[in-house]
Every structure is written in C-alpha cells, then in structure tokens.
Coordinates of C-alpha atoms in Angstrom, one line a residue:
Chain K
X1 CA 38.1 6.3 -27.2
X2 CA 36.1 7.1 -30.3
X3 CA 32.2 7.2 -29.4
X4 CA 31.3 4.1 -31.6
X5 CA 34.2 1.5 -30.4
X6 CA 33.0 3.0 -26.8
X7 CA 29.2 2.6 -27.7
X8 CA 29.7 -0.9 -28.6
X9 CA 31.3 -1.7 -25.5
X10 CA 28.5 -0.2 -23.2
X11 CA 26.4 -2.1 -25.2
X12 CA 27.8 -5.2 -25.4
X13 CA 28.2 -4.9 -21.5
X14 CA 24.2 -3.9 -21.6
X15 CA 23.6 -7.1 -23.6
X16 CA 25.3 -9.2 -21.2
X17 CA 23.2 -8.6 -18.4
X18 CA 20.0 -9.0 -20.0
X19 CA 21.8 -12.3 -21.2
X20 CA 22.5 -13.2 -17.2
X21 CA 19.3 -11.6 -16.5
X22 CA 17.3 -14.4 -18.2
X23 CA 19.6 -17.4 -18.1
X24 CA 19.3 -16.4 -14.3
X25 CA 23.8 -16.3 -13.6
X26 CA 23.0 -14.6 -10.9
X27 CA 26.7 -14.4 -10.0
X28 CA 27.8 -13.8 -13.0
X29 CA 25.2 -10.8 -12.6
X30 CA 26.5 -9.1 -9.4
X31 CA 30.3 -8.9 -11.5
X32 CA 28.8 -7.1 -13.7
X33 CA 28.4 -4.7 -11.4
X34 CA 31.3 -2.3 -9.0
X35 CA 31.5 -2.3 -4.9
X36 CA 29.2 1.1 -4.6
X37 CA 26.7 0.5 -7.7
X38 CA 22.9 2.1 -7.1
X39 CA 19.9 0.8 -8.7
X40 CA 17.5 2.5 -8.8
X41 CA 13.8 2.6 -9.5
X42 CA 10.8 4.9 -8.9
X43 CA 8.0 5.1 -8.3
X44 CA 4.9 7.6 -10.6
X45 CA 3.8 10.7 -8.9
X46 CA 2.0 11.6 -11.0
X47 CA -0.1 10.3 -14.8
X48 CA 3.3 12.2 -16.1
X49 CA 6.4 12.5 -13.6
X50 CA 8.4 10.1 -11.3
X51 CA 10.1 11.2 -9.0
X52 CA 13.7 12.0 -7.8
X53 CA 14.6 12.5 -4.9
X54 CA 15.6 9.1 -4.2
X55 CA 16.5 9.3 -0.7
X56 CA 14.0 11.7 0.4
X57 CA 10.7 10.0 -1.8
X58 CA 9.1 6.6 -2.7
X59 CA 10.9 4.3 -5.2
X60 CA 10.2 1.3 -6.3
X61 CA 13.9 0.0 -5.4
X62 CA 16.5 2.2 -4.5
X63 CA 19.4 -0.1 -3.7
X64 CA 22.6 1.3 -2.6
X65 CA 25.8 -0.7 -3.0
X66 CA 26.2 -4.3 -4.2
X67 CA 25.1 -6.0 -1.2
X68 CA 21.7 -4.8 -1.4
X69 CA 21.6 -6.1 -4.5
X70 CA 23.1 -9.6 -2.9
X71 CA 20.6 -9.3 -0.9
X72 CA 18.1 -10.0 -3.8
X73 CA 20.0 -12.8 -5.0
X74 CA 20.0 -14.3 -1.6
X75 CA 16.5 -14.4 -1.3
X76 CA 15.6 -15.7 -5.2
X77 CA 18.4 -18.6 -4.2
X78 CA 16.4 -19.4 -0.9
X79 CA 13.7 -21.3 -2.9
X80 CA 11.8 -20.0 0.3
X81 CA 9.8 -17.1 -1.4
X82 CA 6.1 -17.7 -2.5
X83 CA 6.8 -15.2 -5.6
X84 CA 9.8 -16.4 -6.5
X85 CA 8.6 -20.0 -7.0
X86 CA 7.7 -20.7 -9.6
X87 CA 9.8 -18.3 -10.7
X88 CA 8.8 -16.3 -14.0
X89 CA 10.6 -16.8 -16.7
X90 CA 12.1 -13.7 -18.7
X91 CA 13.3 -12.4 -21.8
X92 CA 14.8 -8.7 -22.4
X93 CA 14.7 -7.1 -25.5
X94 CA 16.9 -3.4 -24.8
X95 CA 17.3 -1.0 -28.0
X96 CA 17.9 2.3 -28.8
X97 CA 21.4 1.8 -27.1
X98 CA 22.8 5.2 -27.0
X99 CA 26.2 7.1 -25.8
X100 CA 24.5 10.6 -23.8
X101 CA 28.6 11.1 -23.0
X102 CA 32.3 9.5 -23.0
X103 CA 34.6 10.4 -19.7
X104 CA 37.7 9.8 -19.2
X105 CA 36.1 7.2 -16.3
X106 CA 32.7 6.4 -17.4
X107 CA 29.9 6.3 -19.8
X108 CA 26.1 7.6 -19.8
X109 CA 24.0 5.4 -20.8
X110 CA 20.7 5.3 -22.3
X111 CA 18.2 2.1 -23.7
X112 CA 14.9 1.7 -24.3
X113 CA 13.8 -1.8 -22.9
X114 CA 10.9 -4.2 -23.0
X115 CA 11.4 -7.6 -20.9
X116 CA 8.2 -10.1 -21.3
X117 CA 8.0 -12.6 -18.6
X118 CA 5.8 -15.6 -18.9
X119 CA 4.7 -17.3 -15.3
X120 CA 2.3 -17.8 -13.1
X121 CA -0.4 -14.8 -14.4
X122 CA 0.4 -15.8 -17.8
X123 CA 2.8 -13.6 -20.5
X124 CA 3.1 -10.0 -19.3
X125 CA 5.2 -7.1 -21.1
X126 CA 5.8 -4.6 -19.8
X127 CA 8.9 -1.5 -20.5
X128 CA 10.6 1.6 -19.6
X129 CA 13.9 3.6 -20.0
X130 CA 18.1 2.5 -18.8
X131 CA 20.5 4.9 -17.4
X132 CA 23.3 3.5 -16.3
X133 CA 26.9 4.9 -15.8
X134 CA 29.3 2.7 -16.8
X135 CA 32.9 2.9 -15.0
X136 CA 36.1 1.9 -16.4
X137 CA 38.3 -0.1 -14.1
X138 CA 41.3 -1.6 -15.6
X139 CA 40.8 -1.8 -18.1
X140 CA 36.9 -3.1 -18.0
X141 CA 33.2 -1.3 -17.7
X142 CA 31.6 -2.4 -14.8
X143 CA 27.9 -0.9 -14.3
X144 CA 28.0 1.9 -11.3
X145 CA 24.6 3.5 -11.5
X146 CA 21.3 1.9 -13.4
X147 CA 18.0 3.9 -13.1
X148 CA 15.1 1.8 -14.7
X149 CA 12.3 3.9 -15.2
X150 CA 9.2 1.2 -15.5
X151 CA 6.5 3.3 -17.6
X152 CA 3.9 0.7 -16.5
X153 CA 1.8 1.1 -13.4
X154 CA -0.6 -0.7 -11.6
X155 CA 1.8 -3.7 -11.3
X156 CA 1.0 -7.3 -11.7
X157 CA 2.5 -9.8 -9.7
X158 CA 5.7 -9.8 -8.4
X159 CA 8.6 -7.4 -10.0
X160 CA 11.8 -8.1 -8.9
X161 CA 15.6 -7.3 -10.6
X162 CA 15.6 -10.3 -13.3
X163 CA 11.6 -8.0 -14.7
X164 CA 12.7 -5.9 -16.0
Chain A
X1 CA -29.4 -13.7 -1.9
X2 CA -31.1 -14.2 1.4
X3 CA -30.6 -13.4 4.7
X4 CA -31.4 -16.3 5.7
X5 CA -28.5 -18.4 3.0
X6 CA -26.2 -14.9 4.1
X7 CA -26.2 -17.0 7.9
X8 CA -25.3 -20.3 6.6
X9 CA -22.1 -18.6 5.1
X10 CA -20.4 -18.2 9.3
X11 CA -20.2 -20.7 11.6
X12 CA -20.1 -19.0 15.0
X13 CA -20.7 -21.4 17.7
X14 CA -19.5 -23.7 19.9
X15 CA -17.6 -26.1 16.6
X16 CA -15.6 -23.0 16.4
X17 CA -15.8 -20.4 14.0
X18 CA -15.4 -21.4 10.2
X19 CA -16.1 -19.2 6.7
X20 CA -17.7 -20.3 3.9
X21 CA -14.9 -20.0 1.0
X22 CA -17.6 -19.2 -1.7
X23 CA -17.7 -15.1 0.4
X24 CA -14.2 -14.8 -1.4
X25 CA -15.2 -16.1 -5.1
X26 CA -18.9 -14.7 -5.6
X27 CA -19.9 -11.9 -7.8
X28 CA -23.8 -11.2 -5.3
X29 CA -21.9 -11.5 -2.8
X30 CA -19.6 -8.9 -4.4
X31 CA -22.6 -6.3 -5.6
X32 CA -24.0 -6.2 -1.2
X33 CA -20.6 -5.9 -0.3
X34 CA -20.1 -2.8 -1.8
X35 CA -24.1 -1.8 -1.2
X36 CA -24.3 -2.3 2.4
X37 CA -21.1 -2.3 3.4
X38 CA -18.5 -0.1 1.2
X39 CA -21.8 2.6 0.1
X40 CA -23.0 2.9 3.7
X41 CA -20.5 2.4 5.7
X42 CA -17.3 5.6 7.0
X43 CA -14.7 4.6 4.1
X44 CA -10.6 5.9 4.4
X45 CA -9.9 7.6 1.2
X46 CA -7.6 10.2 1.3
X47 CA -5.0 12.2 4.1
X48 CA -5.3 15.8 4.4
X49 CA -1.6 16.3 3.4
X50 CA -2.4 15.3 -0.3
X51 CA -4.9 18.4 -0.6
X52 CA -2.5 21.1 1.7
X53 CA -4.3 24.5 -0.7
X54 CA -6.7 25.9 -2.1
X55 CA -8.0 23.4 -5.2
X56 CA -6.3 20.9 -4.3
X57 CA -8.3 17.4 -5.2
X58 CA -7.6 13.9 -5.0
X59 CA -10.2 11.6 -7.0
X60 CA -10.7 7.5 -6.1
X61 CA -14.1 5.4 -5.1
X62 CA -15.9 5.2 -2.6
X63 CA -16.7 0.7 -3.0
X64 CA -18.0 1.1 -6.7
X65 CA -18.7 4.9 -7.2
X66 CA -16.1 7.6 -8.2
X67 CA -15.7 10.9 -5.5
X68 CA -12.8 13.7 -5.3
X69 CA -12.5 14.9 -2.0
X70 CA -10.8 18.7 -2.8
X71 CA -10.0 22.3 -0.9
X72 CA -11.7 25.1 -0.1
X73 CA -10.7 28.4 -1.0
X74 CA -11.2 28.4 3.0
X75 CA -9.2 26.0 3.5
X76 CA -12.2 23.2 4.3
X77 CA -12.7 20.1 2.4
X78 CA -15.0 19.8 0.0
X79 CA -16.2 15.9 -1.0
X80 CA -19.0 15.2 -4.0
X81 CA -19.5 12.4 -6.9
X82 CA -16.8 12.3 -9.7
X83 CA -19.6 12.8 -11.9
X84 CA -20.7 15.8 -13.8
X85 CA -24.3 16.9 -13.0
X86 CA -25.5 17.4 -16.3
X87 CA -24.5 13.0 -17.6
X88 CA -21.9 12.1 -15.7
X89 CA -18.7 12.4 -17.5
X90 CA -16.7 12.0 -14.1
X91 CA -15.6 15.7 -13.7
X92 CA -11.6 15.5 -12.4
X93 CA -9.5 13.0 -14.8
X94 CA -6.5 13.0 -12.7
X95 CA -5.9 10.9 -9.9
X96 CA -4.9 14.7 -8.2
X97 CA -4.1 18.2 -9.3
X98 CA -4.9 21.6 -8.4
X99 CA -8.1 23.5 -9.6
X100 CA -9.6 26.6 -8.4
X101 CA -13.4 25.4 -10.4
X102 CA -14.4 22.1 -11.8
X103 CA -14.9 22.4 -15.6
X104 CA -16.6 19.0 -17.0
X105 CA -14.5 18.5 -19.8
X106 CA -18.2 16.9 -21.6
X107 CA -20.0 19.8 -22.5
X108 CA -18.7 22.6 -21.3
X109 CA -20.8 23.1 -17.2
X110 CA -18.5 24.8 -14.7
X111 CA -19.2 23.7 -11.4
X112 CA -18.3 26.2 -7.6
X113 CA -15.4 23.6 -5.8
X114 CA -18.0 23.3 -3.3
X115 CA -20.3 21.8 -5.4
X116 CA -22.1 25.1 -7.1
X117 CA -23.3 25.0 -10.7
X118 CA -21.6 28.3 -12.5
X119 CA -22.4 28.1 -15.6
X120 CA -23.7 25.8 -17.9
X121 CA -22.4 26.4 -21.6
X122 CA -25.1 28.3 -24.1
X123 CA -27.7 28.6 -20.7
X124 CA -29.7 31.1 -22.1
X125 CA -30.5 29.3 -26.3
X126 CA -31.1 26.2 -24.4
X127 CA -34.7 26.9 -24.2
X128 CA -34.8 25.0 -20.4
X129 CA -38.7 25.0 -18.7
X130 CA -37.2 26.1 -15.2
X131 CA -35.4 30.0 -15.5
X132 CA -33.6 27.5 -12.0
X133 CA -31.7 25.3 -13.8
X134 CA -28.1 25.9 -11.8
X135 CA -29.2 25.9 -8.7
X136 CA -31.2 22.4 -8.7
X137 CA -28.1 20.6 -10.4
X138 CA -25.1 21.6 -8.0
X139 CA -23.0 18.4 -7.6
X140 CA -23.9 15.6 -5.1
X141 CA -22.2 16.4 -2.3
X142 CA -20.9 13.8 -0.5
X143 CA -23.2 12.7 2.3
X144 CA -20.4 12.9 5.1
X145 CA -16.8 13.9 4.9
X146 CA -15.2 14.3 8.2
X147 CA -11.2 14.3 9.4
X148 CA -10.0 13.0 12.2
X149 CA -6.8 14.2 12.9
X150 CA -5.4 14.7 9.3
X151 CA -7.3 10.9 8.5
X152 CA -10.9 12.2 5.8
X153 CA -13.8 9.6 6.3
X154 CA -16.2 9.9 4.2
X155 CA -19.9 7.6 3.6
X156 CA -22.4 7.9 0.8
X157 CA -24.9 6.9 3.6
X158 CA -26.4 9.8 6.9
X159 CA -27.2 6.7 7.9
X160 CA -24.0 6.2 9.8
X161 CA -22.9 6.7 13.7
X162 CA -20.5 9.7 14.2
X163 CA -17.3 9.2 13.3
X164 CA -16.0 9.0 16.6
X165 CA -18.2 6.5 18.1
X166 CA -17.6 4.1 14.5
X167 CA -13.2 4.7 14.9
X168 CA -13.6 4.3 18.7
X169 CA -11.1 2.2 20.7
X170 CA -8.9 2.6 16.8
X171 CA -7.9 6.6 17.6
X172 CA -5.5 5.5 20.2
X173 CA -3.0 4.0 17.6
X174 CA -4.3 6.3 15.2
X175 CA -2.6 9.3 17.7
X176 CA 0.5 7.3 18.1
X177 CA 0.8 7.3 15.1
X178 CA -0.2 11.0 14.4
X179 CA 1.3 12.3 18.3
X180 CA 5.2 11.3 16.5
X181 CA 5.0 14.7 14.9
X182 CA 4.3 18.1 16.6
X183 CA 3.0 19.0 13.2
X184 CA 1.2 15.7 12.1
X185 CA 1.6 13.0 9.6
X186 CA 1.9 13.6 5.4
X187 CA 1.8 11.0 2.8
X188 CA 5.5 10.9 0.9
X189 CA 5.7 12.2 -2.7
X190 CA 5.7 8.6 -4.7
X191 CA 3.0 5.6 -4.4
X192 CA 2.9 2.2 -5.5
X193 CA -1.0 0.6 -6.6
X194 CA -0.5 -3.5 -7.7
X195 CA -3.5 -6.1 -8.9
X196 CA -4.7 -8.4 -6.3
X197 CA -6.0 -11.0 -8.2
X198 CA -8.0 -12.0 -4.6
X199 CA -10.5 -11.1 -2.6
X200 CA -10.6 -7.9 -0.8
X201 CA -11.2 -9.3 2.3
X202 CA -8.1 -12.0 1.8
X203 CA -6.2 -8.4 2.2
X204 CA -7.8 -7.4 4.8
X205 CA -7.4 -10.8 6.7
X206 CA -3.7 -9.8 6.1
X207 CA -2.4 -7.3 7.0
X208 CA -3.3 -8.5 11.0
X209 CA -2.2 -11.6 10.0
X210 CA 0.4 -12.6 12.6
X211 CA 0.3 -16.1 12.1
X212 CA 0.9 -16.4 9.0
X213 CA 4.1 -14.0 9.4
X214 CA 7.0 -16.8 10.2
X215 CA 6.4 -19.1 6.8
X216 CA 6.0 -16.4 4.7
X217 CA 8.3 -13.8 5.6
X218 CA 10.9 -16.1 7.1
X219 CA 13.3 -15.7 4.0
X220 CA 12.4 -12.0 4.5
X221 CA 14.1 -12.1 8.2
X222 CA 16.6 -14.4 6.4
X223 CA 18.2 -12.5 4.4
X224 CA 17.9 -9.6 6.8
X225 CA 20.4 -11.5 9.2
X226 CA 22.3 -12.9 6.6
X227 CA 23.0 -9.0 5.6
X228 CA 23.6 -7.2 8.8
X229 CA 26.0 -10.5 10.0
X230 CA 27.4 -9.5 7.2
X231 CA 28.4 -5.5 7.7
X232 CA 28.1 -4.0 10.3
X233 CA 24.7 -1.7 10.9
X234 CA 23.9 0.2 13.6
X235 CA 20.7 1.9 14.5
X236 CA 18.5 3.1 12.5
X237 CA 20.7 0.7 10.0
X238 CA 19.0 -2.6 11.4
X239 CA 15.8 -3.8 10.8
X240 CA 12.9 -4.5 13.1
X241 CA 12.6 -9.0 12.3
X242 CA 12.5 -9.8 15.7
X243 CA 8.5 -10.4 15.5
X244 CA 9.4 -12.9 12.0
X245 CA 11.6 -14.7 14.0
X246 CA 8.8 -15.0 17.1
X247 CA 11.3 -13.6 19.5
X248 CA 8.3 -11.4 21.1
X249 CA 5.7 -10.8 22.8
X250 CA 2.6 -9.4 21.0
X251 CA -0.9 -9.2 20.9
X252 CA -4.4 -9.3 19.1
X253 CA -7.1 -6.2 19.3
X254 CA -11.3 -6.8 18.0
X255 CA -12.0 -3.1 18.4
X256 CA -15.3 -3.9 17.1
X257 CA -17.2 -1.9 13.9
X258 CA -14.8 -4.5 12.6
X259 CA -11.8 -3.2 13.1
X260 CA -8.8 -5.5 13.9
X261 CA -5.0 -4.9 14.9
X262 CA -1.5 -6.7 15.5
X263 CA 1.0 -5.4 18.0
X264 CA 4.6 -6.4 19.3
X265 CA 7.6 -5.7 21.3
X266 CA 10.6 -4.6 19.0
X267 CA 13.1 -6.2 18.9
X268 CA 15.7 -3.7 18.0
X269 CA 13.8 0.1 19.6
X270 CA 16.0 1.6 18.4
X271 CA 16.3 0.8 14.2
X272 CA 13.2 2.8 14.5
X273 CA 12.5 6.0 13.0
X274 CA 10.8 7.7 16.2
X275 CA 14.1 6.3 18.5
X276 CA 15.3 9.7 17.7
X277 CA 13.0 11.3 18.8
X278 CA 13.3 9.4 22.4
X279 CA 14.0 12.3 24.9
X280 CA 10.7 14.8 23.6
X281 CA 8.0 11.4 23.3
X282 CA 9.0 10.5 26.6
X283 CA 8.9 14.0 28.0
X284 CA 4.9 14.6 26.1
X285 CA 3.7 11.6 26.8
X286 CA 2.1 8.9 29.6
X287 CA 4.8 6.3 30.2
X288 CA 2.4 4.3 28.8
X289 CA 2.0 5.8 25.1
X290 CA 5.7 6.2 25.0
X291 CA 5.6 2.3 25.5
X292 CA 2.9 2.2 22.7
X293 CA 5.1 4.2 20.0
X294 CA 8.7 3.9 20.6
X295 CA 8.8 -0.2 21.6
X296 CA 5.2 -1.5 20.5
X297 CA 4.4 -1.8 15.8
X298 CA 1.5 -2.2 16.0
X299 CA -0.8 -3.1 12.0
X300 CA -4.2 -1.1 12.9
X301 CA -7.3 -2.6 10.0
X302 CA -9.0 0.6 10.1
X303 CA -12.6 -1.0 7.8
X304 CA -13.6 -1.3 6.0
X305 CA -11.0 -0.3 2.8
X306 CA -6.9 0.4 4.8
X307 CA -4.6 -0.9 6.7
X308 CA -2.6 1.6 9.0
X309 CA 1.1 -0.2 9.8
X310 CA 3.9 0.9 12.2
X311 CA 6.3 -1.3 12.4
X312 CA 10.0 -1.3 10.8
X313 CA 8.6 2.0 8.6
X314 CA 5.1 3.0 8.0
X315 CA 2.5 2.9 6.1
X316 CA -1.6 3.9 4.4
X317 CA -2.6 1.6 2.6
X318 CA -5.5 1.8 0.7
X319 CA -7.9 -1.9 -1.2
X320 CA -10.8 -1.3 -4.3
X321 CA -11.7 -4.1 -4.7
X322 CA -13.7 -4.6 -8.3
X323 CA -14.7 -7.2 -8.7
X324 CA -14.6 -10.8 -6.3
X325 CA -12.2 -11.8 -7.6
X326 CA -10.0 -8.8 -7.7
X327 CA -8.4 -6.2 -5.5
X328 CA -6.5 -3.0 -6.6
X329 CA -4.3 -2.4 -3.3
X330 CA -2.2 1.3 -3.3
X331 CA 0.8 1.3 -0.2
X332 CA 1.8 4.8 0.4
X333 CA 4.7 5.8 3.1
X334 CA 2.9 8.2 5.7
X335 CA 5.6 9.7 8.0
X336 CA 5.9 12.9 10.7
X337 CA 6.4 15.6 9.2
X338 CA 9.9 17.5 10.2
X339 CA 11.6 14.2 10.5
X340 CA 15.3 14.6 9.8
X341 CA 16.8 13.5 6.6
X342 CA 18.7 10.4 8.3
X343 CA 15.2 9.0 10.1
X344 CA 13.0 9.6 6.6
X345 CA 15.2 8.0 4.1
X346 CA 15.8 5.2 6.3
X347 CA 12.1 4.9 7.1
X348 CA 12.0 4.7 3.0
X349 CA 14.7 2.5 2.6
X350 CA 12.4 -0.2 5.5
X351 CA 9.8 0.5 4.0
X352 CA 11.6 -0.4 0.4
X353 CA 11.8 -3.3 1.1
X354 CA 9.0 -4.7 3.0
X355 CA 6.1 -3.2 1.6
X356 CA 6.5 -3.6 -1.7
X357 CA 5.6 -5.5 -5.1
X358 CA 9.1 -5.1 -5.6
X359 CA 10.4 -5.8 -2.3
X360 CA 11.0 -9.3 -0.4
X361 CA 7.5 -9.5 1.7
X362 CA 5.0 -7.6 0.5
X363 CA 5.7 -9.3 -2.8
X364 CA 5.3 -12.7 -0.8
X365 CA 2.3 -11.8 0.8
X366 CA 0.7 -11.3 -2.8
X367 CA 1.8 -13.9 -4.0
X368 CA 0.5 -15.9 -1.4
X369 CA -3.3 -14.8 -1.1
X370 CA -3.1 -15.3 -4.6
X371 CA -2.2 -19.1 -3.9
X372 CA -5.8 -18.9 -1.7
X373 CA -7.4 -16.6 -4.5
X374 CA -7.3 -20.7 -6.2
X375 CA -7.7 -22.5 -4.0
X376 CA -10.4 -21.6 -2.5
X377 CA -12.0 -23.2 -5.7
X378 CA -11.7 -26.5 -4.3
X379 CA -15.4 -25.3 -3.2
X380 CA -15.8 -29.9 -2.9
X381 CA -14.1 -28.1 1.2
X382 CA -15.6 -25.7 1.4
X383 CA -15.1 -23.8 4.8
X384 CA -11.8 -21.7 6.4
X385 CA -10.9 -21.9 9.6
X386 CA -10.6 -19.0 12.0
X387 CA -9.9 -21.3 15.0
X388 CA -6.5 -20.1 16.5
X389 CA -6.9 -18.4 19.9
X390 CA -10.5 -19.1 21.0
X391 CA -9.9 -20.8 24.7
X392 CA -7.1 -17.5 25.1
X393 CA -9.8 -13.9 24.7
X394 CA -9.9 -11.9 27.0
X395 CA -13.7 -10.1 26.4
X396 CA -14.2 -6.0 27.6
X397 CA -12.8 -5.4 30.8
X398 CA -10.2 -8.0 31.2
X399 CA -6.6 -8.4 30.6
X400 CA -4.5 -5.8 29.3
X401 CA -6.3 -2.8 27.9
X402 CA -5.7 0.1 26.1
X403 CA -5.0 3.6 27.1
X404 CA -8.0 5.3 27.1
X405 CA -11.6 4.3 27.9
X406 CA -12.1 2.6 24.1
X407 CA -12.0 -1.1 25.3
X408 CA -11.8 -3.3 22.6
X409 CA -14.4 -5.9 22.4
X410 CA -11.7 -8.7 22.8
X411 CA -7.8 -9.2 23.3
X412 CA -5.3 -11.9 23.1
X413 CA -1.9 -12.3 24.0
X414 CA -0.7 -12.9 20.7
X415 CA -0.5 -11.4 17.6
X416 CA -1.1 -14.7 15.2
X417 CA -4.5 -16.0 17.0
X418 CA -6.8 -15.5 14.4
X419 CA -9.8 -14.3 16.8
X420 CA -9.7 -11.4 15.7
X421 CA -10.9 -11.9 12.5
X422 CA -14.7 -12.9 14.1
X423 CA -14.6 -9.0 14.8
X424 CA -14.9 -8.5 11.2
X425 CA -17.1 -11.1 9.9
X426 CA -19.7 -10.6 12.5
X427 CA -19.3 -7.0 11.5
X428 CA -19.5 -7.9 7.3
X429 CA -22.4 -10.2 8.2
X430 CA -24.7 -8.2 10.5
X431 CA -24.7 -5.1 7.6
X432 CA -25.6 -7.2 4.7
X433 CA -27.8 -8.3 7.0
X434 CA -29.2 -5.1 7.5
X435 CA -29.0 -4.1 3.8
X436 CA -30.9 -7.5 2.9
X437 CA -33.3 -7.0 5.9
X438 CA -34.5 -4.1 5.2

C-alpha cells in the first residue's frame, strides 16, 4: 500500500469514528474496534507531562479490551446515568491526520482533535491529540489502540468516551 | 449576618434537623466560612509522599489564601504563604516542583526554604532606612503545620486544638489505611481536578452519603453486574458492588469536630487489593482492626476539606471552595507503598471505573450535585431535611464503638442515616458563631 492510499484509508476510519460518536451510533462505533483494543486517556502529572505508565499510574480512561468500551455503552444505553441524561450534543473536528508508520499488519496514525459540545453547561470546547494503531484484519482496518491526550485539565462536567 | 441570623439557618430540635438552602448559595455566608472555618481550623494540605526530597514543594490553598509546603535539607517540612514578603507575587508558580532556594520572579528577592530572606536585589542602593531590612522581611510561616502519619495538616490560626485532639477518632480510620503497608502510603502519579458548579458542602455531604448510592450508583452496579456476568472475572478482577445494592451491614459515625464516616461490610473482600496481604494483616493486627482493614469499606470526611476513602479502591479527595456556587475538587489515588504491580494495577482500574468525572460514578455524583445546586434556587421551599436515623442514634458509649478509646459522638447502624450531618452542621455553625462573637 502506498503512502497516500494508506493515509486515505486511515483518515476514512478516523472520520467515520467521529461520525459514529457524534451521531451516538454506539454499536457501529464499537464495531470499529478490535476485541483486544486499548483506549487510553492519561492524566496530567504537571503543567507539561502526562502519565506514561498506564498500568501503574492514574489514567482518566484506560479501557483494556473492547468489553470495557462495551461497559461504557451499556451504561449510556440504560438512560439511568445522572450524568448522561440529558446527554450533550457533540461535534468532532479531526485534522492534521498524518501517517507515522506503515507496516504490513498495521498503521500508526497521529491526528489532532477538537470537540465542541453543547449540553447542561452550555458550550464547551475540549481538544488534544490522538495516537492510533489501526490493524488490518481481513483486508479491513480496525482500531487496535487509541490514545487520547486531552490538553484540558481542570474538567467541567462529565467527560465520556464520546466527548473526546 | 449576625449571630442570631446564622442560628436561624439551622433548625436543630424536636421537629427534626433542617438547614436553610441559602447556606449553599449565599456569598456572605461563603466569606464567613472561609474566614472562620477554613482559615481558622486545621485543614489537610498534602501528603508527605508528594514532597519526598529536599527542595520538593507542593502549592495549594488554605481557604482563600495561597500557601506552599516544602521539604527542608534536614528532612523537616516548612510551610509558608505563597506570596513574596515584598509585594505578594506568588513565589511558587507551579503546583509542584523542586527548588533549593526560592527566588521571586517579580523583583528577584530570594528566600531560604525555611523562609529567611537571603537576597534583596540591589539592597546596597536601596537607601532603606532600616539596617535589619532582610531580617524583617521573612516569609510568613503557616502558624500551625504538623503531620499525622504522612498526612500534612496546617492552620492559618495558632488558636487551634492539638492536631491529635482535632483528629480524634478519625485517627483509627486513618491508621486502617496507613497500616496497609509497613512503609506507609504514597500518592500514585497522576490526579484529576474537576469544577463542581455547586457549594462545597454538597460535596462534603455527598462523600459520606450512603443514601444516594442505591439510586445514583445503581447504574454502576448494573454495569459491573453486566461485566461480571459476561466474563469470568475472579478475585482482584471483580469489583465491590454489594454495598451499592444494599446487601451488606453498614453504619455511620459522627466523630466530632465535623468529621464524619460511613462504613459497609465488603460483599467481595477478595476483590480488594489488600486481600493479597491478608496473612500479614491477620498476623500483625488485632482481630478487630484486621476486620476493619480487610472486611469493611470506609469513607471518611476530614473536616473541612478532605476525604479519605477505602472502598473498591483508595483515594484522597480535596476540596477548594472558590465561591458559594463553585468548588474545585481534586482526586488522587493513595496506595500502600511497595504493593505488587498486580495489586496497584487492580486498585487503579477500580479507581478509574468509579472515582473520576471520566469514570462511571463520580460523573453521576457531579451531575447530581449540580442539579441540587440548581434546584436549591427554589427558595419558596427553603429547607433541606436530614431526618433519616434520628430514632436510631447510639450516643457516645452505647452500641458499637471504634477500636480505640476515641469514642465517636454518635453512631448508627445504617450508612444511609443522615444524622451524621448533624455533627457536621453543628461544628459549622459553632465555628462561624465563635468568629462572629469574637
């Protein structure tokens, strides 16, 4: 696969993920992930550094395996979560997508994101960086790893998987 | 606000216990709380593991006032106002860092970590009238600064009881956590801060509110039940949820001085990371203390600004009230030093599941408290009621007591009893009254 077609495939997947999250197509969103996918959002340890050892340091999110992503969706679907009813509307703007590494089995991709949300706190903007590992399975790309670095620190309101 | 008007905000008598909703929204009351409670009492400021080495500092606030604590070369801890003795620029600009001396970034005055003034920039051309200029411009030390088993407390007033007396029976619960490792506790790397658009007392109530758990957190319990139904999870991989569904014995403690505690039996003690240490705990501690450490969850509110919790995971949560309607809250994982990677990892995953606003429970608490703050504007019905448990109180010396001589003021045998707030609000009122009549 040449660079441009790999980048284009990666971009299609990342943009599709953004669409599923914004449209709250939860099951379609889960389908984008591999069984063993890791979704990681570290905490900040000071003004310039985040945690780097997710096993033994504190994370905002460290969901190991798609089943943990499913937990989040299970909770959202119950409509019994105080934080999630009413739920915020979101729009993901993903840009600066670049291919960091192309291998036979997977692509390593970086991107920047901003999510504008509107909910009980009014309009909020959060932003940061994505680091993805996309794995080729039967000719199709799936998300095997997603790291979200959210530059915002003191958080306002609940922050769930679809807010970032 | 005079003393009589304050008195009328709390109804504490035969007709039950009610607090006037204006105490959560009135900025005048907020200023009184800062002046007479936060800036006149012992408050928790940091854990010693955050300033382990010479020059390590940690900056925070006591009430409205910026302060920092720092480790001196002799291992002792000093604490100062975080404001230059000269013209008040903050001396320590970061939350934490290391400095062997502190140089003000505004006019370059430099201070020893013990507060002594070392350099007044261009002192020789200053034409100061006073020969002892430097000696008179030292950093203002915190009037009281003392640790209890690694937890650093300070007070902006020297007119406070001894720290030991102030902490009273809470020390037993603190010990139950500290004794989980022979090397004590440490703050795990990383933290999360969130802004609560609500009054600090709502957060104070919530951390020891057993009554909301079976409604607000039933979705957490059902999510965990769903997870554990689909996957074969054992021991540390499981999560304590029996207390949420109310299947276990529980209780509440009013420790005095506004400190409150709730406890429950653990429905799955083997899910707790400390279970790996059971043999040592059983060997080293009395049967009663081991019972409290291994088989019970404990939420402790250390009046007026911090929680220490040992339930599915372990945390210290601090509050920084910013106004009547806004409070900043920081959550940190506190864990036994030297525990296995397996235990630490399990502790953190349970922490992340529950305690963060990115998690599946604290996020719901935050939304609930903000809803209360908004609902509290309905001042046509001005009272909040704390009536549960009034008929079930065991006074000092009756019923089940803690494991030491520190008898709590009262206890009940149900964690959803609201009578624990009576002690909190009586302390709240008496400290403000004391300030108003001084």
